[in-house]
Coordinates of C-alpha atoms in Angstrom, one line a residue:
M1 CA 0.0 0.0 0.0
T2 CA 1.3 3.4 -1.0
S3 CA 1.9 6.1 1.6
M4 CA 0.0 9.4 1.3
I5 CA 1.4 12.9 2.0
F6 CA -0.7 15.9 3.2
A7 CA 0.1 19.3 1.8
N8 CA 1.8 20.1 5.2
S9 CA 4.2 17.2 4.5
Q10 CA 2.7 14.8 7.1
T11 CA 3.0 11.2 5.9
A12 CA 0.1 8.8 6.4
I13 CA 0.7 5.1 6.0
P14 CA -2.4 2.8 5.3
L15 CA -2.6 -0.3 7.5
Q16 CA -5.4 -2.3 6.0
S17 CA -5.3 -4.0 2.6
D18 CA -9.1 -4.4 2.6
L19 CA -9.7 -0.7 2.9
S20 CA -9.5 1.9 0.1
Y21 CA -7.9 5.2 1.1
A22 CA -8.5 8.4 -0.8
L23 CA -6.8 11.7 0.1
I24 CA -9.1 14.5 -1.2
N25 CA -9.1 18.1 0.1
E26 CA -6.7 17.2 2.9
Q27 CA -9.0 14.4 4.3
I28 CA -8.4 10.7 4.0
S29 CA -11.7 8.8 3.5
L30 CA -11.9 5.2 4.4
Q31 CA -14.0 2.5 2.7
F32 CA -14.2 -1.2 3.2
N33 CA -13.6 -3.1 -0.1
G34 CA -12.8 -6.6 1.2
L35 CA -14.5 -9.5 -0.4
D36 CA -14.6 -11.6 2.7
N37 CA -16.8 -11.1 5.7
Q38 CA -14.8 -9.7 8.6
L39 CA -15.4 -8.9 12.2
I40 CA -14.2 -5.4 13.0
D41 CA -13.3 -5.1 16.6
D42 CA -13.0 -2.0 18.8
H43 CA -9.3 -1.6 18.1
F44 CA -9.0 -1.6 14.3
P45 CA -5.9 0.2 13.1
V46 CA -6.4 2.2 9.9
L47 CA -3.5 4.7 9.6
Q48 CA 0.0 5.3 11.0
F49 CA 1.5 8.9 11.1
P50 CA 5.2 8.8 11.7
T51 CA 6.5 12.0 13.4
Q52 CA 8.9 13.5 15.8
I53 CA 7.5 15.3 18.9
E54 CA 9.3 17.2 21.7
D55 CA 9.2 15.2 25.0
D56 CA 7.6 18.0 26.9
A57 CA 5.1 19.0 24.2
R58 CA 1.6 19.9 25.4
I59 CA -1.2 17.6 24.3
L60 CA -4.9 17.7 24.3
G61 CA -7.2 14.7 23.4
D62 CA -10.9 14.5 23.5
G63 CA -13.0 11.8 25.0
F64 CA -15.8 9.7 23.5
Q65 CA -18.2 11.1 26.0
M66 CA -18.5 14.6 27.5
L67 CA -16.9 13.9 30.8
A68 CA -13.5 12.7 29.4
Q69 CA -10.6 14.7 28.2
T70 CA -6.8 14.3 28.4
G71 CA -4.3 17.1 28.7
G72 CA -0.8 17.5 30.2
Q73 CA 2.4 16.7 28.3
L74 CA 3.5 14.0 26.0
N75 CA 5.7 12.5 28.7
A76 CA 3.1 13.2 31.5
P77 CA -0.6 13.0 30.2
Q78 CA -3.3 14.0 32.7
D79 CA -7.0 13.2 32.8
I80 CA -9.0 16.4 33.0
G81 CA -12.5 15.3 33.8
R82 CA -13.8 13.1 36.6
C83 CA -14.8 10.2 34.3
P84 CA -12.2 9.1 31.8
D85 CA -13.5 6.7 29.2
N86 CA -11.4 3.9 30.7
N87 CA -12.2 4.4 34.4
A88 CA -13.9 1.9 36.6
S89 CA -17.3 3.5 36.0
Y90 CA -17.5 4.1 32.2
R91 CA -15.4 1.1 31.0
L92 CA -15.4 2.0 27.3
Y93 CA -12.0 0.3 27.1
P94 CA -9.7 -1.4 29.6
A95 CA -7.9 0.8 32.1
Q96 CA -4.6 -1.0 31.4
A97 CA -4.8 -0.3 27.6
E98 CA -2.9 2.5 25.8
K99 CA -4.6 5.9 26.4
R100 CA -7.1 6.6 23.7
F101 CA -7.6 10.1 22.4
Y102 CA -11.1 10.1 20.8
N103 CA -12.1 12.4 17.9
Y104 CA -8.9 14.6 17.9
L105 CA -5.5 15.0 19.3
V106 CA -3.7 18.3 19.4
I107 CA 0.1 18.6 20.0
E108 CA 1.7 22.0 20.9
E109 CA 5.4 22.3 20.3
T110 CA 7.8 25.2 20.1
V111 CA 7.2 25.6 16.4
G112 CA 3.4 25.4 16.5
F113 CA 0.5 23.1 16.6
T114 CA -0.4 19.8 14.9
L115 CA -4.0 18.4 15.0
F116 CA -4.9 14.8 14.1
G117 CA -8.6 14.6 13.8
F118 CA -11.6 12.6 12.6
T119 CA -13.8 14.8 10.5
S120 CA -16.8 12.5 10.5
C121 CA -18.7 10.2 12.9
Q122 CA -21.6 8.7 10.9
R123 CA -21.2 5.1 12.0
F124 CA -17.9 4.5 13.9
A125 CA -16.1 6.3 16.7
G126 CA -12.5 7.0 15.9
Y127 CA -9.5 7.6 18.2
F128 CA -5.7 8.0 18.3
E129 CA -2.9 6.4 20.3
I130 CA 0.6 7.7 20.8
Q131 CA 3.1 4.9 20.3
Q132 CA 6.8 5.6 21.0
H133 CA 9.7 3.7 19.3
Q134 CA 13.4 4.1 18.8
A135 CA 13.1 6.2 15.6
G136 CA 10.5 8.5 17.0
I137 CA 6.8 8.5 17.5
N138 CA 3.8 7.0 15.6
I139 CA 0.4 8.6 15.9
M140 CA -1.9 5.6 15.3
A141 CA -5.5 6.1 14.1
F142 CA -8.1 3.4 15.0
I143 CA -11.8 2.7 14.2
D144 CA -14.0 1.3 16.9
G145 CA -15.9 -1.3 14.8
E146 CA -17.9 -2.4 17.9
H147 CA -17.3 -6.0 16.9
T148 CA -19.7 -5.8 14.0
Q149 CA -19.4 -7.9 10.9
T150 CA -18.9 -6.3 7.5
Q151 CA -21.6 -8.5 5.8
D152 CA -24.2 -6.8 8.2
W153 CA -23.2 -3.2 7.3
R154 CA -25.7 -1.1 5.4
S155 CA -22.8 0.8 3.9
K156 CA -19.1 0.1 3.3
Q157 CA -18.2 3.8 3.8
M158 CA -16.3 4.3 7.1
E159 CA -15.0 7.7 8.4
S160 CA -12.6 10.5 7.4
I161 CA -9.4 11.7 9.0
T162 CA -7.3 14.9 8.6
V163 CA -4.0 16.3 9.8
I164 CA -3.7 20.1 10.2
K165 CA -0.6 22.1 11.1
G166 CA -0.2 25.8 12.0
T167 CA 1.4 28.4 14.2
V168 CA -1.9 29.9 15.5
L169 CA -4.1 27.6 17.5
A170 CA -7.4 29.4 16.5
D171 CA -6.5 29.0 12.8
V172 CA -5.9 25.3 13.3
Y173 CA -9.3 24.8 14.9
A174 CA -11.0 27.0 12.3
D175 CA -9.6 24.8 9.5
Y176 CA -10.7 21.6 11.4
S177 CA -14.2 23.0 11.9
A178 CA -14.6 23.8 8.2
K179 CA -13.6 20.2 7.3
I180 CA -16.1 18.8 9.8
E181 CA -18.9 20.9 8.4
L182 CA -18.4 19.4 5.0
Q183 CA -19.3 16.0 6.6
H184 CA -21.8 17.2 9.2
P185 CA -23.6 20.5 8.2
R186 CA -24.4 22.7 11.2
R187 CA -28.0 23.1 12.5
P188 CA -29.6 26.5 12.1
G189 CA -29.5 27.2 15.8
V190 CA -25.7 27.1 16.0
T191 CA -25.4 30.8 14.9
V192 CA -28.4 32.4 16.7
D193 CA -27.8 34.4 19.8
A194 CA -27.1 32.2 22.8
P195 CA -30.0 31.5 25.2
I196 CA -29.9 33.6 28.4
G197 CA -32.1 32.5 31.3
W198 CA -32.5 30.4 34.4
C199 CA -32.4 26.6 35.0
S200 CA -34.0 24.9 38.0
W201 CA -31.5 22.1 38.6
Y202 CA -28.8 23.8 40.7
A203 CA -31.3 25.7 42.8
Y204 CA -33.6 22.8 43.7
Y205 CA -32.3 19.6 42.0
A206 CA -34.9 16.8 41.8
Q207 CA -36.9 18.4 44.6
V208 CA -38.2 21.1 42.2
T209 CA -41.8 22.0 42.5
E210 CA -44.4 24.0 40.5
Q211 CA -44.2 26.8 43.1
H212 CA -40.4 27.0 42.8
I213 CA -40.8 27.6 39.1
L214 CA -43.5 30.3 39.6
D215 CA -41.4 32.1 42.2
N216 CA -38.4 32.3 40.0
V217 CA -40.5 33.5 37.0
D218 CA -41.8 36.3 39.2
V219 CA -38.3 37.5 39.8
M220 CA -37.4 37.2 36.1
C221 CA -40.4 39.4 35.2
A222 CA -39.8 41.9 38.0
S223 CA -36.1 42.5 38.4
Q224 CA -34.2 40.2 36.0
S225 CA -36.1 40.9 32.8
E226 CA -33.2 40.1 30.5
L227 CA -33.3 36.5 31.6
E228 CA -35.5 35.1 28.8
W229 CA -35.5 31.3 29.1
V230 CA -37.0 29.1 31.8
L231 CA -35.5 25.6 31.8
L232 CA -37.5 23.1 33.8
D233 CA -34.9 20.5 34.6
D234 CA -35.0 16.9 36.0
G235 CA -37.6 16.3 38.7
Y236 CA -40.9 17.2 37.0
Q237 CA -41.6 13.7 35.6
A238 CA -43.3 10.9 37.5
F239 CA -40.7 8.4 36.3
M240 CA -37.6 8.4 34.1
G241 CA -39.0 7.5 30.7
D242 CA -42.6 8.8 31.2
W243 CA -41.8 12.4 30.1
L244 CA -45.4 13.4 29.5
T245 CA -46.6 12.3 33.0
P246 CA -45.9 14.9 35.8
S247 CA -45.0 14.1 39.4
D248 CA -47.4 15.1 42.1
K249 CA -45.2 18.2 42.8
F250 CA -46.8 19.7 39.7
P251 CA -50.5 19.5 40.5
H252 CA -51.6 21.6 37.5
G253 CA -49.5 19.6 35.0
I254 CA -46.5 20.7 32.9
K255 CA -48.5 22.0 29.9
S256 CA -50.3 24.5 32.1
L257 CA -47.1 25.6 33.7
L258 CA -45.2 26.1 30.5
Q259 CA -48.1 28.0 28.9
S260 CA -48.2 30.3 31.9
I261 CA -44.5 31.0 31.5
K262 CA -45.0 31.8 27.8
A263 CA -48.0 34.1 28.7
R264 CA -45.6 36.1 30.9
G265 CA -43.2 36.7 28.0
K266 CA -40.6 34.1 28.8
K267 CA -39.5 31.1 26.7
P268 CA -40.1 27.6 28.1
A269 CA -37.5 24.9 27.9
I270 CA -37.6 21.4 29.3
W271 CA -35.2 18.6 30.3
L272 CA -35.5 15.0 29.4
A273 CA -33.3 11.9 29.1
P274 CA -34.8 10.4 26.0
F275 CA -32.9 7.2 25.7
I276 CA -33.4 5.7 29.2
A277 CA -36.2 4.5 31.3
Q278 CA -36.6 3.1 34.8
A279 CA -38.4 -0.1 35.6
E280 CA -41.4 1.7 37.2
S281 CA -42.1 3.6 34.1
D282 CA -45.1 2.8 31.9
V283 CA -43.0 2.9 28.8
F284 CA -40.9 0.1 30.2
K285 CA -43.8 -2.0 31.6
Q286 CA -45.8 -1.7 28.4
H287 CA -43.0 -2.1 25.9
P288 CA -40.2 -4.3 27.2
D289 CA -39.4 -5.3 23.6
W290 CA -38.3 -1.7 22.9
F291 CA -35.1 -2.0 25.0
I292 CA -31.5 -3.2 24.3
R293 CA -30.6 -6.7 25.4
H294 CA -27.6 -8.8 26.0
A295 CA -26.6 -11.5 23.6
N296 CA -28.5 -14.1 25.7
D297 CA -31.7 -12.0 25.3
D298 CA -31.7 -10.7 28.9
L299 CA -32.5 -7.0 29.2
L300 CA -29.4 -4.9 29.5
K301 CA -29.1 -2.6 32.4
A302 CA -26.7 0.4 32.0
E303 CA -24.8 -0.7 35.0
D304 CA -24.0 -4.0 33.4
I305 CA -21.5 -2.4 31.0
T306 CA -21.0 1.3 32.1
Y307 CA -21.9 3.9 34.7
G308 CA -25.4 3.0 35.8
G309 CA -26.8 6.5 36.2
W310 CA -27.1 9.1 38.9
R311 CA -30.7 8.3 40.2
C312 CA -33.7 6.2 39.6
T313 CA -31.6 3.3 38.6
P314 CA -31.3 0.7 37.1
W315 CA -31.6 2.4 33.7
Y316 CA -32.8 0.5 30.7
I317 CA -31.8 1.7 27.2
L318 CA -34.3 2.2 24.3
D319 CA -33.4 0.5 21.1
T320 CA -33.5 3.4 18.6
S321 CA -32.9 1.1 15.7
N322 CA -36.6 0.1 16.2
V323 CA -38.9 2.2 14.1
E324 CA -41.6 2.0 16.9
V325 CA -39.1 3.6 19.3
Q326 CA -38.3 6.3 16.8
A327 CA -42.0 7.0 16.4
H328 CA -42.4 7.1 20.1
L329 CA -39.6 9.7 20.6
T330 CA -40.9 11.8 17.8
A331 CA -44.4 11.8 19.3
V332 CA -43.2 12.7 22.8
V333 CA -41.1 15.6 21.6
R334 CA -43.7 16.8 19.1
T335 CA -46.3 16.9 21.9
M336 CA -44.0 19.0 24.1
Q337 CA -43.2 21.3 21.2
Q338 CA -46.6 21.8 19.6
E339 CA -49.0 21.4 22.5
W340 CA -46.9 22.4 25.5
G341 CA -45.0 25.2 23.7
V342 CA -41.4 24.0 24.5
E343 CA -38.9 26.1 22.6
L344 CA -35.7 24.4 23.8
F345 CA -35.0 20.7 24.6
K346 CA -32.2 19.8 27.0
L347 CA -31.5 16.2 26.2
D348 CA -29.5 14.6 29.0
A349 CA -27.8 11.2 29.4
N350 CA -27.4 11.0 25.6
Y351 CA -24.3 8.9 26.0
W352 CA -26.4 6.0 27.1
G353 CA -28.2 6.1 23.7
S354 CA -24.9 5.0 22.1
L355 CA -24.3 1.9 24.3
R356 CA -23.6 -1.3 22.4
G357 CA -25.9 -4.3 22.8
Q358 CA -28.3 -6.4 20.9
R359 CA -30.7 -4.3 18.8
L360 CA -33.5 -5.1 16.4
Q361 CA -31.3 -4.1 13.4
K362 CA -28.5 -6.6 13.1
G363 CA -25.1 -5.0 12.5
I364 CA -26.0 -1.5 13.5
T365 CA -23.4 0.3 15.7
G366 CA -24.2 2.2 18.8
V367 CA -23.2 5.4 17.0
E368 CA -25.7 4.7 14.2
A369 CA -28.5 3.9 16.6
Y370 CA -27.8 7.0 18.6
R371 CA -27.9 9.2 15.5
L372 CA -31.2 7.5 14.4
G373 CA -32.7 8.3 17.8
M374 CA -31.5 11.9 17.7
Q375 CA -33.0 12.3 14.2
A376 CA -36.3 11.0 15.5
I377 CA -36.2 13.7 18.2
I378 CA -35.3 16.4 15.7
D379 CA -38.3 15.3 13.6
G380 CA -40.5 16.1 16.6
A381 CA -38.8 19.2 17.8
G382 CA -39.7 21.4 14.8
D383 CA -38.0 24.8 15.1
A384 CA -37.1 24.3 18.8
L385 CA -33.5 24.4 19.9
V386 CA -31.8 21.1 20.8
L387 CA -29.2 21.0 23.6
G388 CA -27.1 17.9 24.1
C389 CA -25.9 17.0 27.5
N390 CA -23.8 14.1 28.9
A391 CA -23.5 13.1 25.2
P392 CA -21.2 11.1 23.0
M393 CA -19.3 14.0 21.5
W394 CA -18.5 13.3 17.8
P395 CA -21.6 11.0 17.3
S396 CA -23.6 14.2 18.0
L397 CA -22.1 16.2 15.1
G398 CA -24.8 17.9 13.1
L399 CA -27.5 16.8 15.5
V400 CA -27.6 19.5 18.2
D401 CA -27.8 23.3 18.2
A402 CA -25.9 23.4 21.5
M403 CA -23.7 21.1 23.5
R404 CA -22.7 20.9 27.1
V405 CA -19.0 20.8 27.2
S406 CA -18.2 20.4 30.9
D407 CA -19.2 18.6 34.0
D408 CA -22.0 19.6 36.4
V409 CA -21.2 22.8 38.3
E410 CA -20.9 22.7 42.0
R411 CA -20.3 25.6 44.4
R412 CA -16.7 24.6 45.3
P413 CA -13.3 25.5 43.8
E414 CA -12.3 22.0 42.6
R415 CA -15.3 21.8 40.3
F416 CA -15.0 25.5 39.2
E417 CA -11.5 24.7 38.1
Q418 CA -12.4 21.4 36.4
I419 CA -15.2 23.1 34.4
A420 CA -12.9 25.9 33.4
K421 CA -10.4 23.5 31.8
E422 CA -13.1 21.4 30.2
A423 CA -14.9 24.4 28.7
F424 CA -11.7 26.2 27.6
N425 CA -10.5 23.1 25.8
R426 CA -13.7 22.9 23.8
S427 CA -14.5 26.6 23.4
W428 CA -13.1 26.5 19.9
Q429 CA -16.3 24.5 19.0
H430 CA -18.6 27.5 19.8
R431 CA -20.7 28.6 16.9
Q432 CA -18.6 26.3 14.6
L433 CA -19.9 22.8 15.5
W434 CA -22.6 23.9 18.0
Q435 CA -23.1 26.5 20.7
I436 CA -21.2 25.6 23.8
D437 CA -22.9 25.3 27.2
P438 CA -20.3 25.6 30.0
D439 CA -23.1 24.7 32.4
C440 CA -25.1 27.0 34.7
I441 CA -23.7 30.1 36.4
T442 CA -23.8 29.7 40.2
L443 CA -22.8 32.8 42.2
T444 CA -25.0 32.4 45.3
S445 CA -24.4 29.9 48.1
L446 CA -27.0 27.3 49.3
V447 CA -27.4 26.1 52.8
D448 CA -25.6 22.8 52.0
Q449 CA -23.3 24.0 49.2
S450 CA -21.1 27.1 49.4
T451 CA -17.6 28.4 48.8
D452 CA -15.6 31.6 49.3
Q453 CA -16.0 34.8 47.3
D454 CA -12.8 34.5 45.4
N455 CA -13.9 31.2 44.0
Y456 CA -17.1 32.7 42.7
E457 CA -15.0 35.5 41.1
F458 CA -12.9 32.9 39.3
H459 CA -16.1 31.2 38.1
R460 CA -17.5 34.4 36.7
D461 CA -14.3 35.0 34.7
V462 CA -14.5 31.5 33.3
I463 CA -18.1 32.2 32.0
L464 CA -17.0 35.6 30.8
A465 CA -14.3 34.0 28.6
T466 CA -16.2 31.1 27.3
G467 CA -19.5 32.8 26.4
G468 CA -22.1 30.4 25.1
L469 CA -25.3 29.6 26.9
A470 CA -25.8 31.8 30.0
L471 CA -28.2 30.2 32.4
S472 CA -28.4 31.1 36.1
G473 CA -28.4 28.1 38.4
D474 CA -29.1 30.1 41.5
P475 CA -32.5 30.5 43.2
L476 CA -33.3 33.9 41.8
P477 CA -35.2 35.2 44.9
A478 CA -32.0 34.7 46.8
L479 CA -29.5 36.4 44.4
T480 CA -26.8 38.4 46.1
E481 CA -25.7 41.9 45.1
F482 CA -22.5 40.3 43.8
A483 CA -24.5 38.0 41.6
K484 CA -26.7 40.8 40.3
H485 CA -23.7 42.9 39.4
T486 CA -22.0 40.0 37.7
W487 CA -25.1 39.3 35.6
T488 CA -25.2 43.0 34.4
K489 CA -21.6 42.7 33.1
L490 CA -22.2 39.2 31.6
L491 CA -25.2 40.4 29.7
T492 CA -23.3 43.4 28.3
R493 CA -20.5 41.0 27.2
Q494 CA -23.1 38.8 25.4
R495 CA -24.6 41.8 23.6
L496 CA -21.2 43.0 22.4
S497 CA -20.0 39.5 21.2
Q498 CA -21.5 36.1 20.9
E499 CA -18.0 34.5 20.3
S500 CA -15.8 32.7 22.8
A501 CA -12.5 34.2 23.7
Q502 CA -9.5 32.6 22.0
F503 CA -6.6 31.0 23.8
Q504 CA -3.1 31.2 22.3
S505 CA -1.9 28.0 23.9
L506 CA -3.2 24.7 25.3
A507 CA -2.0 26.0 28.7
N508 CA -5.3 28.1 28.8
N509 CA -3.7 30.9 30.8
H510 CA -4.6 33.9 28.5
S511 CA -7.6 34.4 26.2
I512 CA -8.5 37.4 24.1
L513 CA -11.9 38.5 22.7
Q514 CA -12.7 41.5 20.6
L515 CA -15.8 42.9 22.1
A516 CA -16.3 45.8 19.8
Q517 CA -14.2 47.9 17.5
Q518 CA -12.7 49.8 20.4
Y519 CA -12.8 47.2 23.2
Q520 CA -10.7 44.0 23.7
L521 CA -11.2 41.6 26.6
H522 CA -8.2 39.9 28.2
C523 CA -8.9 37.0 30.6
L524 CA -6.0 35.6 32.7
F525 CA -6.2 32.4 34.6
N526 CA -4.1 30.5 37.2
Y527 CA -5.0 27.0 38.4
A528 CA -4.7 25.2 41.8
D529 CA -1.2 23.9 41.1
S530 CA 0.1 27.2 39.6
E531 CA 2.8 29.5 41.1
A532 CA 2.4 33.2 41.1
V533 CA 2.9 34.6 37.6
E534 CA 3.4 37.9 35.8
H535 CA 1.6 38.6 32.5
T536 CA 2.6 41.3 30.1
L537 CA -0.3 42.5 27.9
V538 CA 0.6 44.3 24.7
A539 CA -1.3 46.6 22.4
D540 CA -0.3 48.1 19.0
S541 CA -0.6 51.6 20.4
P542 CA -1.2 53.3 23.7
V543 CA -4.5 52.3 25.2
M544 CA -6.4 52.4 28.5
W545 CA -6.5 49.3 30.6
R546 CA -9.3 48.8 33.1
D547 CA -10.6 46.1 35.4
L548 CA -13.8 44.8 33.8
W549 CA -15.7 44.3 37.0
T550 CA -14.8 47.5 38.9
G551 CA -14.0 49.9 36.0
E552 CA -10.7 50.9 37.8
A553 CA -7.9 52.2 35.6
L554 CA -4.9 49.8 36.0
Y555 CA -2.5 52.5 34.7
P556 CA -3.1 56.3 35.0
R557 CA -2.5 57.0 31.4
P558 CA -2.6 55.3 28.0
T559 CA 0.2 52.7 27.5
S560 CA 1.0 50.0 25.0
T561 CA 2.0 47.5 27.7
L562 CA 0.6 46.4 31.0
T563 CA 2.1 44.1 33.6
V564 CA -0.5 42.0 35.6
N565 CA 0.3 39.7 38.5
L566 CA -1.7 36.6 39.3
D567 CA -1.5 35.0 42.8
A568 CA -0.5 31.4 43.1
G569 CA -3.3 28.9 43.0
L570 CA -6.8 29.4 41.6
S571 CA -7.0 33.0 40.5
S572 CA -8.1 35.1 37.5
R573 CA -8.4 38.7 36.2
A574 CA -10.6 40.2 33.5
I575 CA -9.2 43.3 31.9
I576 CA -10.7 45.6 29.2
M577 CA -8.4 47.3 26.7
S578 CA -10.0 50.4 25.2
A579 CA -8.7 52.4 22.3
V580 CA -8.0 56.1 22.9
S581 CA -9.7 58.4 20.5

């Protein structure tokens, strides 16, 4: 087999004689052309990329599911999220196996950046491994064939891969986004203004009641009028799976509540976990044949093969290869959209829709089944926005308007830091693949969940830099003056720019955002293990530098450079650079 060479001089070596490889427009497409029936396992090597990499090069690899990312350095990789794909809970691959970098792998060296990435995910997840040898390093690309047999495939087309090099990180990501869009066109909602509003979960969790919602809407209408969206999160339903049946905490029903929200000039949104059901639900009791099974025909519980879920377990998984299940999902969502008035759907636990198991359609992968289920939901959603959460990342390409990119927020510094790293690493995806959701903004302590003021200040700077969806997670009747002031500034930022600030390095210490022709936002970050550091900000001509939150001038007169110190540990600054007329 003949090696292929990208325009940037990167060599790619084909590894399978039964695949055809075509390098077109700087993407290598893969197609199975073998005559024999083959079983394609979860570790199917397709390409080898020989390279030389600095030992201390920074790396960033994505995970199959939202809660997994890998950072650090080539010689010292570090898991970023709580739930790596190979940990004891998720078990996507063995803990002792080589680290897998799903979707894409970015390498930062002295001379610039190299991105190895899958540009499609129609049927198979793809990932990379870093393999060291005496002559250098091989970046290996693999397909997860999910142990399917080629004779059962509906198509012989597999996935596509690219390699991009550049000296500016934002430019590398922009090129990658453009290549992905050729394979997975963006949904219309990707480029609308990001939703701004309130979500019930982090104020009341599953104990949310009808009165809670009404009390918060009262505040939104009286003193927080710029908060448009009201997201009714988990806790309204009788059982997981019975999304149209309310719990007794909503005595007037969900339809009536959402219509009253709409009548007061706000936009109703709702949460559901469309691909799971608990045993007590009517959908499970009435349709046990709708659910994924083991090879021995026993019903599959999520906990059998992965994390079992956060409440109301065990979870059973709908078989979205079944047209009856697809029709059911479409009907539920269409009822919510057309009869209840829902304008945004937050779809949670999406990862579980991609689990592998025995489905009605033989040979279908979990990725394919998930995409069929998502399309069924889209068919019912009409012009409502679709937000993915706890999702398989690349299998969701082209299927959501917005995507949660970080773990659940908690009012404590460790989680604020974790969310910052997760959101910053994926902020390049904002308004390119989907709108990013860095999770809710929590600035007010609860009785059983609180932290210090400086940690809330770090959190608000993270949200300021990332942009994306802006949903308060606090009980609005209890908002502090600090929280109200923060919201005033955040809303101004959103009006001036819908973009995410751009980082210049995978270190995620300094991001820049052009807010308007005369204003530029600089956000600086230190993390828990960081020493005190000095940043020098530079402008092309003398400008004024001010603290964004206080308006204080950081230098008495215009200057083209400004030195800013950050304390050791978790700390941040938000600085506005304004041109002098």
